[in-house]
């Protein structure tokens, strides 16, 4: 039996007439009858009883009609929802990321995406590290993870979006505030507000310091870049952080100064997914919107996938 057989049979039961259904479907009465006969061959029972003014379902026919009608209703709803996903009319996109990522990388993309897809739900889950984002992604209930791009992770595809140079954050009245750049030697002995060691960005920075022979002091550790910037602005130390979008610039009234540290290799950030080619159109659209926003802010465009 086919779905068309069941649809025609339900229509016949509701109309009580083969000819009426034939007219509605713009086909012959014989064609309608063939659908019913195919079902009767499959089930091995008579499904319709002929009467002077049409047909009515037999006891077996009523059982099949009720079950088929419920199933077709649910299937039609599912097909409409699938169509909505493809057309972007409804659905959800689920993202995991760090605590400050949304403000720095996704704010404009969220606004533009919501204007384009007002019925789509954007769901965010905050994690404390890229490793935790990978674990959440592999659990299977998320679409995208915004991470610091690193070495291969089994079952994950990483797609870099933007490379972030490092800057030294300090108060405007600090002796280093007027520098155009910070050399590696300038960082030796400076007390730094440090990122947590379990974070990928913190580990990358420590590795770069070790390779350059930089030894810094540290009495304070924070969970995110924004807190590091705030403590530097308050004069509680210096902070070496990635130059994420929307950082303060000289002349904007902020007491904070950000000075490039070109000796440090840039930090690459971007998307992680289980399979890029298996993303829903909505998830891909949001990922592209974020990448476009980062590109407009001066970052690189999406580069080839690394596994």
PDB file of C-alpha atoms in Angstrom:
ATOM      1  CA  UNK A   1       0.000   0.000   0.000  1.00  0.00           C
ATOM      2  CA  UNK A   2       1.076   3.579  -0.545  1.00  0.00           C
ATOM      3  CA  UNK A   3       0.425   6.886   1.153  1.00  0.00           C
ATOM      4  CA  UNK A   4      -1.737   7.878  -1.809  1.00  0.00           C
ATOM      5  CA  UNK A   5      -3.828   4.725  -1.305  1.00  0.00           C
ATOM      6  CA  UNK A   6      -4.483   5.717   2.289  1.00  0.00           C
ATOM      7  CA  UNK A   7      -5.210   9.350   1.443  1.00  0.00           C
ATOM      8  CA  UNK A   8      -7.742   8.327  -1.218  1.00  0.00           C
ATOM      9  CA  UNK A   9      -9.347   5.751   1.074  1.00  0.00           C
ATOM     10  CA  UNK A  10      -9.802   8.277   3.893  1.00  0.00           C
ATOM     11  CA  UNK A  11     -11.288  10.748   1.405  1.00  0.00           C
ATOM     12  CA  UNK A  12     -13.758   8.095   0.160  1.00  0.00           C
ATOM     13  CA  UNK A  13     -14.822   7.229   3.719  1.00  0.00           C
ATOM     14  CA  UNK A  14     -15.436  10.888   4.495  1.00  0.00           C
ATOM     15  CA  UNK A  15     -17.246  11.665   1.238  1.00  0.00           C
ATOM     16  CA  UNK A  16     -19.184   8.371   1.079  1.00  0.00           C
ATOM     17  CA  UNK A  17     -18.722   8.383  -2.688  1.00  0.00           C
ATOM     18  CA  UNK A  18     -16.119   7.139  -5.140  1.00  0.00           C
ATOM     19  CA  UNK A  19     -17.326   9.502  -7.849  1.00  0.00           C
ATOM     20  CA  UNK A  20     -17.149  12.571  -5.592  1.00  0.00           C
ATOM     21  CA  UNK A  21     -13.531  11.831  -4.708  1.00  0.00           C
ATOM     22  CA  UNK A  22     -12.746  11.213  -8.384  1.00  0.00           C
ATOM     23  CA  UNK A  23     -14.081  14.674  -9.230  1.00  0.00           C
ATOM     24  CA  UNK A  24     -12.053  16.288  -6.437  1.00  0.00           C
ATOM     25  CA  UNK A  25      -8.884  14.563  -7.618  1.00  0.00           C
ATOM     26  CA  UNK A  26      -9.591  15.135 -11.321  1.00  0.00           C
ATOM     27  CA  UNK A  27      -9.290  11.435 -12.092  1.00  0.00           C
ATOM     28  CA  UNK A  28     -11.601   8.572 -13.032  1.00  0.00           C
ATOM     29  CA  UNK A  29     -13.774   6.623 -10.632  1.00  0.00           C
ATOM     30  CA  UNK A  30     -11.911   3.511 -11.710  1.00  0.00           C
ATOM     31  CA  UNK A  31      -8.621   5.035 -10.558  1.00  0.00           C
ATOM     32  CA  UNK A  32     -10.120   5.769  -7.143  1.00  0.00           C
ATOM     33  CA  UNK A  33     -11.448   2.217  -6.952  1.00  0.00           C
ATOM     34  CA  UNK A  34      -7.981   0.820  -7.715  1.00  0.00           C
ATOM     35  CA  UNK A  35      -6.560   2.555  -4.635  1.00  0.00           C
ATOM     36  CA  UNK A  36      -9.213   0.905  -2.449  1.00  0.00           C
ATOM     37  CA  UNK A  37      -8.743  -2.502  -4.053  1.00  0.00           C
ATOM     38  CA  UNK A  38      -4.986  -2.338  -3.456  1.00  0.00           C
ATOM     39  CA  UNK A  39      -5.624  -1.737   0.240  1.00  0.00           C
ATOM     40  CA  UNK A  40      -8.079  -4.624   0.366  1.00  0.00           C
ATOM     41  CA  UNK A  41      -5.505  -6.945  -1.184  1.00  0.00           C
ATOM     42  CA  UNK A  42      -2.905  -5.848   1.345  1.00  0.00           C
ATOM     43  CA  UNK A  43      -5.201  -6.208   4.372  1.00  0.00           C
ATOM     44  CA  UNK A  44      -7.115  -9.261   3.145  1.00  0.00           C
ATOM     45  CA  UNK A  45     -10.482  -7.811   4.192  1.00  0.00           C
ATOM     46  CA  UNK A  46     -13.289  -5.842   2.594  1.00  0.00           C
ATOM     47  CA  UNK A  47     -13.006  -2.160   3.480  1.00  0.00           C
ATOM     48  CA  UNK A  48     -16.059  -0.598   1.787  1.00  0.00           C
ATOM     49  CA  UNK A  49     -19.702  -1.581   1.600  1.00  0.00           C
ATOM     50  CA  UNK A  50     -21.743  -0.390  -1.354  1.00  0.00           C
ATOM     51  CA  UNK A  51     -25.118   1.182  -0.613  1.00  0.00           C
ATOM     52  CA  UNK A  52     -27.813   2.715  -2.862  1.00  0.00           C
ATOM     53  CA  UNK A  53     -26.408   6.213  -2.367  1.00  0.00           C
ATOM     54  CA  UNK A  54     -22.707   5.554  -2.208  1.00  0.00           C
ATOM     55  CA  UNK A  55     -20.341   3.613   0.008  1.00  0.00           C
ATOM     56  CA  UNK A  56     -19.640   3.313   3.744  1.00  0.00           C
ATOM     57  CA  UNK A  57     -16.654   1.708   5.463  1.00  0.00           C
ATOM     58  CA  UNK A  58     -17.015  -1.760   6.902  1.00  0.00           C
ATOM     59  CA  UNK A  59     -15.980  -2.447  10.501  1.00  0.00           C
ATOM     60  CA  UNK A  60     -12.467  -3.180   9.237  1.00  0.00           C
ATOM     61  CA  UNK A  61     -12.625  -0.117   7.011  1.00  0.00           C
ATOM     62  CA  UNK A  62     -13.451   2.131   9.992  1.00  0.00           C
ATOM     63  CA  UNK A  63     -10.446   0.808  11.892  1.00  0.00           C
ATOM     64  CA  UNK A  64      -8.118   1.500   8.967  1.00  0.00           C
ATOM     65  CA  UNK A  65      -9.718   4.856   8.221  1.00  0.00           C
ATOM     66  CA  UNK A  66      -9.327   6.108  11.810  1.00  0.00           C
ATOM     67  CA  UNK A  67      -5.711   4.964  12.015  1.00  0.00           C
ATOM     68  CA  UNK A  68      -4.823   6.319   8.565  1.00  0.00           C
ATOM     69  CA  UNK A  69      -6.501   9.676   9.238  1.00  0.00           C
ATOM     70  CA  UNK A  70      -4.511  10.144  12.468  1.00  0.00           C
ATOM     71  CA  UNK A  71      -1.292   9.106  10.783  1.00  0.00           C
ATOM     72  CA  UNK A  72      -1.831  11.337   7.756  1.00  0.00           C
ATOM     73  CA  UNK A  73      -2.613  14.329   9.978  1.00  0.00           C
ATOM     74  CA  UNK A  74       0.617  13.827  11.914  1.00  0.00           C
ATOM     75  CA  UNK A  75       2.608  13.239   8.747  1.00  0.00           C
ATOM     76  CA  UNK A  76       1.208  16.367   7.079  1.00  0.00           C
ATOM     77  CA  UNK A  77       2.180  18.387  10.159  1.00  0.00           C
ATOM     78  CA  UNK A  78       5.687  16.936  10.075  1.00  0.00           C
ATOM     79  CA  UNK A  79       6.017  17.712   6.366  1.00  0.00           C
ATOM     80  CA  UNK A  80       4.894  21.306   6.989  1.00  0.00           C
ATOM     81  CA  UNK A  81       7.486  21.625   9.754  1.00  0.00           C
ATOM     82  CA  UNK A  82      10.167  20.220   7.486  1.00  0.00           C
ATOM     83  CA  UNK A  83       9.131  22.724   4.854  1.00  0.00           C
ATOM     84  CA  UNK A  84       9.389  25.488   7.444  1.00  0.00           C
ATOM     85  CA  UNK A  85      12.922  24.371   8.287  1.00  0.00           C
ATOM     86  CA  UNK A  86      13.937  24.377   4.641  1.00  0.00           C
ATOM     87  CA  UNK A  87      12.239  27.710   3.958  1.00  0.00           C
ATOM     88  CA  UNK A  88      13.379  29.266   7.219  1.00  0.00           C
ATOM     89  CA  UNK A  89       9.882  30.038   8.489  1.00  0.00           C
ATOM     90  CA  UNK A  90      10.196  28.321  11.879  1.00  0.00           C
ATOM     91  CA  UNK A  91      12.377  25.965  13.866  1.00  0.00           C
ATOM     92  CA  UNK A  92      15.342  26.482  16.164  1.00  0.00           C
ATOM     93  CA  UNK A  93      19.118  26.888  16.078  1.00  0.00           C
ATOM     94  CA  UNK A  94      21.012  25.712  19.159  1.00  0.00           C
ATOM     95  CA  UNK A  95      24.447  27.159  19.901  1.00  0.00           C
ATOM     96  CA  UNK A  96      26.994  26.600  22.645  1.00  0.00           C
ATOM     97  CA  UNK A  97      29.675  29.171  23.367  1.00  0.00           C
ATOM     98  CA  UNK A  98      31.572  31.051  26.064  1.00  0.00           C
ATOM     99  CA  UNK A  99      30.062  33.707  28.264  1.00  0.00           C
ATOM    100  CA  UNK A 100      31.268  36.827  26.392  1.00  0.00           C
ATOM    101  CA  UNK A 101      31.148  35.502  22.838  1.00  0.00           C
ATOM    102  CA  UNK A 102      27.598  36.604  22.070  1.00  0.00           C
ATOM    103  CA  UNK A 103      28.319  40.263  22.760  1.00  0.00           C
ATOM    104  CA  UNK A 104      31.595  40.423  20.883  1.00  0.00           C
ATOM    105  CA  UNK A 105      30.936  38.192  17.870  1.00  0.00           C
ATOM    106  CA  UNK A 106      27.209  37.588  17.452  1.00  0.00           C
ATOM    107  CA  UNK A 107      25.189  40.637  18.517  1.00  0.00           C
ATOM    108  CA  UNK A 108      24.647  42.075  15.032  1.00  0.00           C
ATOM    109  CA  UNK A 109      24.143  38.628  13.494  1.00  0.00           C
ATOM    110  CA  UNK A 110      21.428  37.819  16.044  1.00  0.00           C
ATOM    111  CA  UNK A 111      19.539  41.021  15.223  1.00  0.00           C
ATOM    112  CA  UNK A 112      19.739  40.500  11.448  1.00  0.00           C
ATOM    113  CA  UNK A 113      18.877  36.797  11.741  1.00  0.00           C
ATOM    114  CA  UNK A 114      15.814  37.544  13.874  1.00  0.00           C
ATOM    115  CA  UNK A 115      14.614  40.117  11.345  1.00  0.00           C
ATOM    116  CA  UNK A 116      14.951  37.568   8.556  1.00  0.00           C
ATOM    117  CA  UNK A 117      13.515  34.604  10.498  1.00  0.00           C
ATOM    118  CA  UNK A 118      11.169  36.025  13.158  1.00  0.00           C
ATOM    119  CA  UNK A 119       9.643  32.622  13.978  1.00  0.00           C
ATOM    120  CA  UNK A 120      12.970  30.855  14.501  1.00  0.00           C
ATOM    121  CA  UNK A 121      14.203  30.287  18.052  1.00  0.00           C
ATOM    122  CA  UNK A 122      17.873  30.935  18.856  1.00  0.00           C
ATOM    123  CA  UNK A 123      18.914  28.876  21.888  1.00  0.00           C
ATOM    124  CA  UNK A 124      22.247  29.440  23.645  1.00  0.00           C
ATOM    125  CA  UNK A 125      24.098  27.250  26.145  1.00  0.00           C
ATOM    126  CA  UNK A 126      27.058  28.780  27.952  1.00  0.00           C
ATOM    127  CA  UNK A 127      30.181  26.686  28.513  1.00  0.00           C
ATOM    128  CA  UNK A 128      33.476  27.628  30.153  1.00  0.00           C
ATOM    129  CA  UNK A 129      35.916  26.240  27.571  1.00  0.00           C
ATOM    130  CA  UNK A 130      36.213  24.999  24.004  1.00  0.00           C
ATOM    131  CA  UNK A 131      36.614  21.454  25.357  1.00  0.00           C
ATOM    132  CA  UNK A 132      33.275  21.756  27.134  1.00  0.00           C
ATOM    133  CA  UNK A 133      31.733  23.102  23.913  1.00  0.00           C
ATOM    134  CA  UNK A 134      33.059  20.076  22.008  1.00  0.00           C
ATOM    135  CA  UNK A 135      31.594  17.717  24.609  1.00  0.00           C
ATOM    136  CA  UNK A 136      28.200  19.448  24.435  1.00  0.00           C
ATOM    137  CA  UNK A 137      28.260  19.294  20.649  1.00  0.00           C
ATOM    138  CA  UNK A 138      29.105  15.597  20.635  1.00  0.00           C
ATOM    139  CA  UNK A 139      26.202  14.925  23.017  1.00  0.00           C
ATOM    140  CA  UNK A 140      24.025  15.476  19.968  1.00  0.00           C
ATOM    141  CA  UNK A 141      21.486  18.105  21.009  1.00  0.00           C
ATOM    142  CA  UNK A 142      23.258  21.200  19.635  1.00  0.00           C
ATOM    143  CA  UNK A 143      23.864  22.556  16.136  1.00  0.00           C
ATOM    144  CA  UNK A 144      26.865  24.877  16.459  1.00  0.00           C
ATOM    145  CA  UNK A 145      29.697  25.633  18.863  1.00  0.00           C
ATOM    146  CA  UNK A 146      31.777  28.823  18.807  1.00  0.00           C
ATOM    147  CA  UNK A 147      35.279  27.824  19.872  1.00  0.00           C
ATOM    148  CA  UNK A 148      38.957  28.652  19.830  1.00  0.00           C
ATOM    149  CA  UNK A 149      40.177  26.638  16.862  1.00  0.00           C
ATOM    150  CA  UNK A 150      42.813  24.085  17.753  1.00  0.00           C
ATOM    151  CA  UNK A 151      44.029  20.613  16.944  1.00  0.00           C
ATOM    152  CA  UNK A 152      41.816  17.892  15.479  1.00  0.00           C
ATOM    153  CA  UNK A 153      38.966  16.596  17.651  1.00  0.00           C
ATOM    154  CA  UNK A 154      37.441  13.227  16.810  1.00  0.00           C
ATOM    155  CA  UNK A 155      33.916  13.568  15.424  1.00  0.00           C
ATOM    156  CA  UNK A 156      34.167  17.363  15.096  1.00  0.00           C
ATOM    157  CA  UNK A 157      34.729  19.664  12.130  1.00  0.00           C
ATOM    158  CA  UNK A 158      36.294  23.034  12.946  1.00  0.00           C
ATOM    159  CA  UNK A 159      35.895  25.999  10.641  1.00  0.00           C
ATOM    160  CA  UNK A 160      37.998  29.126  11.394  1.00  0.00           C
ATOM    161  CA  UNK A 161      36.198  32.442  10.998  1.00  0.00           C
ATOM    162  CA  UNK A 162      38.552  35.156  12.229  1.00  0.00           C
ATOM    163  CA  UNK A 163      42.125  35.504  13.500  1.00  0.00           C
ATOM    164  CA  UNK A 164      42.451  37.759  16.535  1.00  0.00           C
ATOM    165  CA  UNK A 165      45.715  39.594  17.256  1.00  0.00           C
ATOM    166  CA  UNK A 166      46.745  39.984  20.889  1.00  0.00           C
ATOM    167  CA  UNK A 167      46.818  43.335  22.672  1.00  0.00           C
ATOM    168  CA  UNK A 168      48.089  44.553  26.023  1.00  0.00           C
ATOM    169  CA  UNK A 169      45.316  46.229  28.014  1.00  0.00           C
ATOM    170  CA  UNK A 170      46.416  48.915  30.478  1.00  0.00           C
ATOM    171  CA  UNK A 171      45.187  52.158  32.013  1.00  0.00           C
ATOM    172  CA  UNK A 172      45.725  55.349  30.048  1.00  0.00           C
ATOM    173  CA  UNK A 173      48.012  56.715  32.796  1.00  0.00           C
ATOM    174  CA  UNK A 174      50.319  53.680  32.701  1.00  0.00           C
ATOM    175  CA  UNK A 175      53.910  54.225  31.446  1.00  0.00           C
ATOM    176  CA  UNK A 176      53.222  51.793  28.582  1.00  0.00           C
ATOM    177  CA  UNK A 177      49.996  53.479  27.462  1.00  0.00           C
ATOM    178  CA  UNK A 178      51.641  55.689  24.825  1.00  0.00           C
ATOM    179  CA  UNK A 179      53.481  52.850  23.078  1.00  0.00           C
ATOM    180  CA  UNK A 180      52.525  52.035  19.473  1.00  0.00           C
ATOM    181  CA  UNK A 181      53.419  48.379  20.030  1.00  0.00           C
ATOM    182  CA  UNK A 182      54.594  46.072  22.780  1.00  0.00           C
ATOM    183  CA  UNK A 183      57.666  43.893  22.215  1.00  0.00           C
ATOM    184  CA  UNK A 184      58.085  40.530  23.890  1.00  0.00           C
ATOM    185  CA  UNK A 185      60.808  41.900  26.147  1.00  0.00           C
ATOM    186  CA  UNK A 186      58.435  44.589  27.437  1.00  0.00           C
ATOM    187  CA  UNK A 187      56.192  41.933  28.983  1.00  0.00           C
ATOM    188  CA  UNK A 188      58.874  40.354  31.182  1.00  0.00           C
ATOM    189  CA  UNK A 189      58.122  40.924  34.849  1.00  0.00           C
ATOM    190  CA  UNK A 190      54.796  42.677  34.238  1.00  0.00           C
ATOM    191  CA  UNK A 191      52.003  41.479  36.577  1.00  0.00           C
ATOM    192  CA  UNK A 192      49.212  40.167  34.377  1.00  0.00           C
ATOM    193  CA  UNK A 193      45.567  39.425  34.973  1.00  0.00           C
ATOM    194  CA  UNK A 194      45.523  35.893  33.627  1.00  0.00           C
ATOM    195  CA  UNK A 195      42.927  33.832  31.799  1.00  0.00           C
ATOM    196  CA  UNK A 196      42.130  30.428  33.351  1.00  0.00           C
ATOM    197  CA  UNK A 197      44.585  27.658  32.472  1.00  0.00           C
ATOM    198  CA  UNK A 198      41.763  25.308  31.458  1.00  0.00           C
ATOM    199  CA  UNK A 199      40.697  27.707  28.686  1.00  0.00           C
ATOM    200  CA  UNK A 200      42.100  27.172  25.206  1.00  0.00           C
ATOM    201  CA  UNK A 201      42.975  30.846  24.798  1.00  0.00           C
ATOM    202  CA  UNK A 202      44.768  30.915  28.166  1.00  0.00           C
ATOM    203  CA  UNK A 203      46.749  27.796  27.264  1.00  0.00           C
ATOM    204  CA  UNK A 204      47.669  29.290  23.858  1.00  0.00           C
ATOM    205  CA  UNK A 205      48.915  32.458  25.506  1.00  0.00           C
ATOM    206  CA  UNK A 206      50.999  30.550  28.063  1.00  0.00           C
ATOM    207  CA  UNK A 207      52.523  28.450  25.268  1.00  0.00           C
ATOM    208  CA  UNK A 208      53.398  31.566  23.267  1.00  0.00           C
ATOM    209  CA  UNK A 209      54.993  33.172  26.352  1.00  0.00           C
ATOM    210  CA  UNK A 210      57.067  30.043  26.951  1.00  0.00           C
ATOM    211  CA  UNK A 211      58.243  29.924  23.318  1.00  0.00           C
ATOM    212  CA  UNK A 212      59.266  33.592  23.428  1.00  0.00           C
ATOM    213  CA  UNK A 213      60.947  33.210  26.834  1.00  0.00           C
ATOM    214  CA  UNK A 214      58.535  35.638  28.491  1.00  0.00           C
ATOM    215  CA  UNK A 215      58.151  35.331  32.261  1.00  0.00           C
ATOM    216  CA  UNK A 216      55.363  37.384  33.770  1.00  0.00           C
ATOM    217  CA  UNK A 217      53.990  37.731  37.245  1.00  0.00           C
ATOM    218  CA  UNK A 218      50.364  37.085  38.107  1.00  0.00           C
ATOM    219  CA  UNK A 219      48.288  37.538  41.218  1.00  0.00           C
ATOM    220  CA  UNK A 220      44.831  37.506  39.632  1.00  0.00           C
ATOM    221  CA  UNK A 221      42.985  35.009  37.457  1.00  0.00           C
ATOM    222  CA  UNK A 222      39.631  35.632  35.788  1.00  0.00           C
ATOM    223  CA  UNK A 223      37.121  33.531  33.872  1.00  0.00           C
ATOM    224  CA  UNK A 224      36.746  35.672  30.739  1.00  0.00           C
ATOM    225  CA  UNK A 225      38.297  38.380  28.621  1.00  0.00           C
ATOM    226  CA  UNK A 226      35.847  41.114  29.604  1.00  0.00           C
ATOM    227  CA  UNK A 227      36.656  40.739  33.299  1.00  0.00           C
ATOM    228  CA  UNK A 228      40.370  40.880  32.495  1.00  0.00           C
ATOM    229  CA  UNK A 229      39.789  44.136  30.599  1.00  0.00           C
ATOM    230  CA  UNK A 230      37.786  45.611  33.462  1.00  0.00           C
ATOM    231  CA  UNK A 231      40.467  44.820  36.053  1.00  0.00           C
ATOM    232  CA  UNK A 232      43.142  46.330  33.779  1.00  0.00           C
ATOM    233  CA  UNK A 233      41.045  49.472  33.407  1.00  0.00           C
ATOM    234  CA  UNK A 234      40.716  49.672  37.195  1.00  0.00           C
ATOM    235  CA  UNK A 235      44.502  49.521  37.553  1.00  0.00           C
ATOM    236  CA  UNK A 236      44.680  46.063  39.114  1.00  0.00           C
ATOM    237  CA  UNK A 237      47.232  44.853  36.594  1.00  0.00           C
ATOM    238  CA  UNK A 238      47.781  44.511  32.869  1.00  0.00           C
ATOM    239  CA  UNK A 239      46.001  41.986  30.665  1.00  0.00           C
ATOM    240  CA  UNK A 240      47.002  40.378  27.391  1.00  0.00           C
ATOM    241  CA  UNK A 241      43.773  39.565  25.565  1.00  0.00           C
ATOM    242  CA  UNK A 242      42.617  38.850  22.001  1.00  0.00           C
ATOM    243  CA  UNK A 243      41.466  41.924  20.086  1.00  0.00           C
ATOM    244  CA  UNK A 244      37.821  40.893  19.901  1.00  0.00           C
ATOM    245  CA  UNK A 245      35.331  43.173  18.092  1.00  0.00           C
ATOM    246  CA  UNK A 246      33.959  46.268  19.859  1.00  0.00           C
ATOM    247  CA  UNK A 247      36.899  46.847  22.162  1.00  0.00           C
ATOM    248  CA  UNK A 248      37.431  50.464  23.323  1.00  0.00           C
ATOM    249  CA  UNK A 249      39.681  52.679  21.209  1.00  0.00           C
ATOM    250  CA  UNK A 250      41.726  55.771  22.142  1.00  0.00           C
ATOM    251  CA  UNK A 251      39.571  58.884  22.278  1.00  0.00           C
ATOM    252  CA  UNK A 252      36.320  57.096  23.134  1.00  0.00           C
ATOM    253  CA  UNK A 253      36.391  58.320  26.733  1.00  0.00           C
ATOM    254  CA  UNK A 254      37.635  55.038  28.182  1.00  0.00           C
ATOM    255  CA  UNK A 255      40.495  54.947  30.667  1.00  0.00           C
ATOM    256  CA  UNK A 256      41.667  51.739  28.974  1.00  0.00           C
ATOM    257  CA  UNK A 257      44.383  51.554  26.343  1.00  0.00           C
ATOM    258  CA  UNK A 258      44.969  48.589  24.035  1.00  0.00           C
ATOM    259  CA  UNK A 259      48.428  48.192  22.508  1.00  0.00           C
ATOM    260  CA  UNK A 260      49.268  45.543  19.840  1.00  0.00           C
ATOM    261  CA  UNK A 261      51.659  42.722  20.746  1.00  0.00           C
ATOM    262  CA  UNK A 262      52.716  41.560  17.244  1.00  0.00           C
ATOM    263  CA  UNK A 263      55.177  38.953  18.534  1.00  0.00           C
ATOM    264  CA  UNK A 264      52.298  36.766  19.731  1.00  0.00           C
ATOM    265  CA  UNK A 265      50.667  34.525  17.086  1.00  0.00           C
ATOM    266  CA  UNK A 266      46.992  35.408  16.438  1.00  0.00           C
ATOM    267  CA  UNK A 267      44.232  33.415  18.108  1.00  0.00           C
ATOM    268  CA  UNK A 268      41.938  31.691  15.614  1.00  0.00           C
ATOM    269  CA  UNK A 269      38.260  31.405  16.548  1.00  0.00           C
ATOM    270  CA  UNK A 270      35.282  30.047  14.654  1.00  0.00           C
ATOM    271  CA  UNK A 271      32.658  27.341  14.375  1.00  0.00           C
ATOM    272  CA  UNK A 272      32.685  23.696  15.335  1.00  0.00           C
ATOM    273  CA  UNK A 273      30.017  21.252  14.148  1.00  0.00           C
ATOM    274  CA  UNK A 274      29.573  17.502  13.980  1.00  0.00           C
ATOM    275  CA  UNK A 275      29.191  17.617  10.190  1.00  0.00           C
ATOM    276  CA  UNK A 276      29.041  20.859   8.245  1.00  0.00           C
ATOM    277  CA  UNK A 277      27.169  19.310   5.299  1.00  0.00           C
ATOM    278  CA  UNK A 278      24.510  17.951   7.697  1.00  0.00           C
ATOM    279  CA  UNK A 279      23.621  21.345   9.216  1.00  0.00           C
ATOM    280  CA  UNK A 280      20.061  22.546   8.774  1.00  0.00           C
ATOM    281  CA  UNK A 281      19.629  25.520   6.409  1.00  0.00           C
ATOM    282  CA  UNK A 282      18.738  27.686   9.424  1.00  0.00           C
ATOM    283  CA  UNK A 283      21.888  26.751  11.365  1.00  0.00           C
ATOM    284  CA  UNK A 284      24.028  27.335   8.285  1.00  0.00           C
ATOM    285  CA  UNK A 285      22.360  30.704   7.723  1.00  0.00           C
ATOM    286  CA  UNK A 286      23.129  31.805  11.292  1.00  0.00           C
ATOM    287  CA  UNK A 287      26.721  30.583  11.048  1.00  0.00           C
ATOM    288  CA  UNK A 288      27.151  32.531   7.809  1.00  0.00           C
ATOM    289  CA  UNK A 289      25.612  35.655   9.374  1.00  0.00           C
ATOM    290  CA  UNK A 290      28.113  35.554  12.239  1.00  0.00           C
ATOM    291  CA  UNK A 291      31.008  34.992   9.818  1.00  0.00           C
ATOM    292  CA  UNK A 292      29.843  37.910   7.666  1.00  0.00           C
ATOM    293  CA  UNK A 293      29.664  40.141  10.729  1.00  0.00           C
ATOM    294  CA  UNK A 294      33.194  39.191  11.746  1.00  0.00           C
ATOM    295  CA  UNK A 295      34.370  39.870   8.197  1.00  0.00           C
ATOM    296  CA  UNK A 296      32.769  43.312   8.255  1.00  0.00           C
ATOM    297  CA  UNK A 297      34.591  43.993  11.508  1.00  0.00           C
ATOM    298  CA  UNK A 298      37.900  43.268   9.798  1.00  0.00           C
ATOM    299  CA  UNK A 299      38.279  39.525  10.298  1.00  0.00           C
ATOM    300  CA  UNK A 300      39.000  36.839   7.778  1.00  0.00           C
ATOM    301  CA  UNK A 301      36.271  34.972   5.927  1.00  0.00           C
ATOM    302  CA  UNK A 302      35.518  31.305   6.437  1.00  0.00           C
ATOM    303  CA  UNK A 303      38.416  29.125   5.439  1.00  0.00           C
ATOM    304  CA  UNK A 304      38.327  25.433   4.475  1.00  0.00           C
ATOM    305  CA  UNK A 305      37.153  22.954   7.083  1.00  0.00           C
ATOM    306  CA  UNK A 306      39.721  21.165   9.221  1.00  0.00           C
ATOM    307  CA  UNK A 307      38.869  17.834  10.831  1.00  0.00           C
TER     308      UNK A 307
END
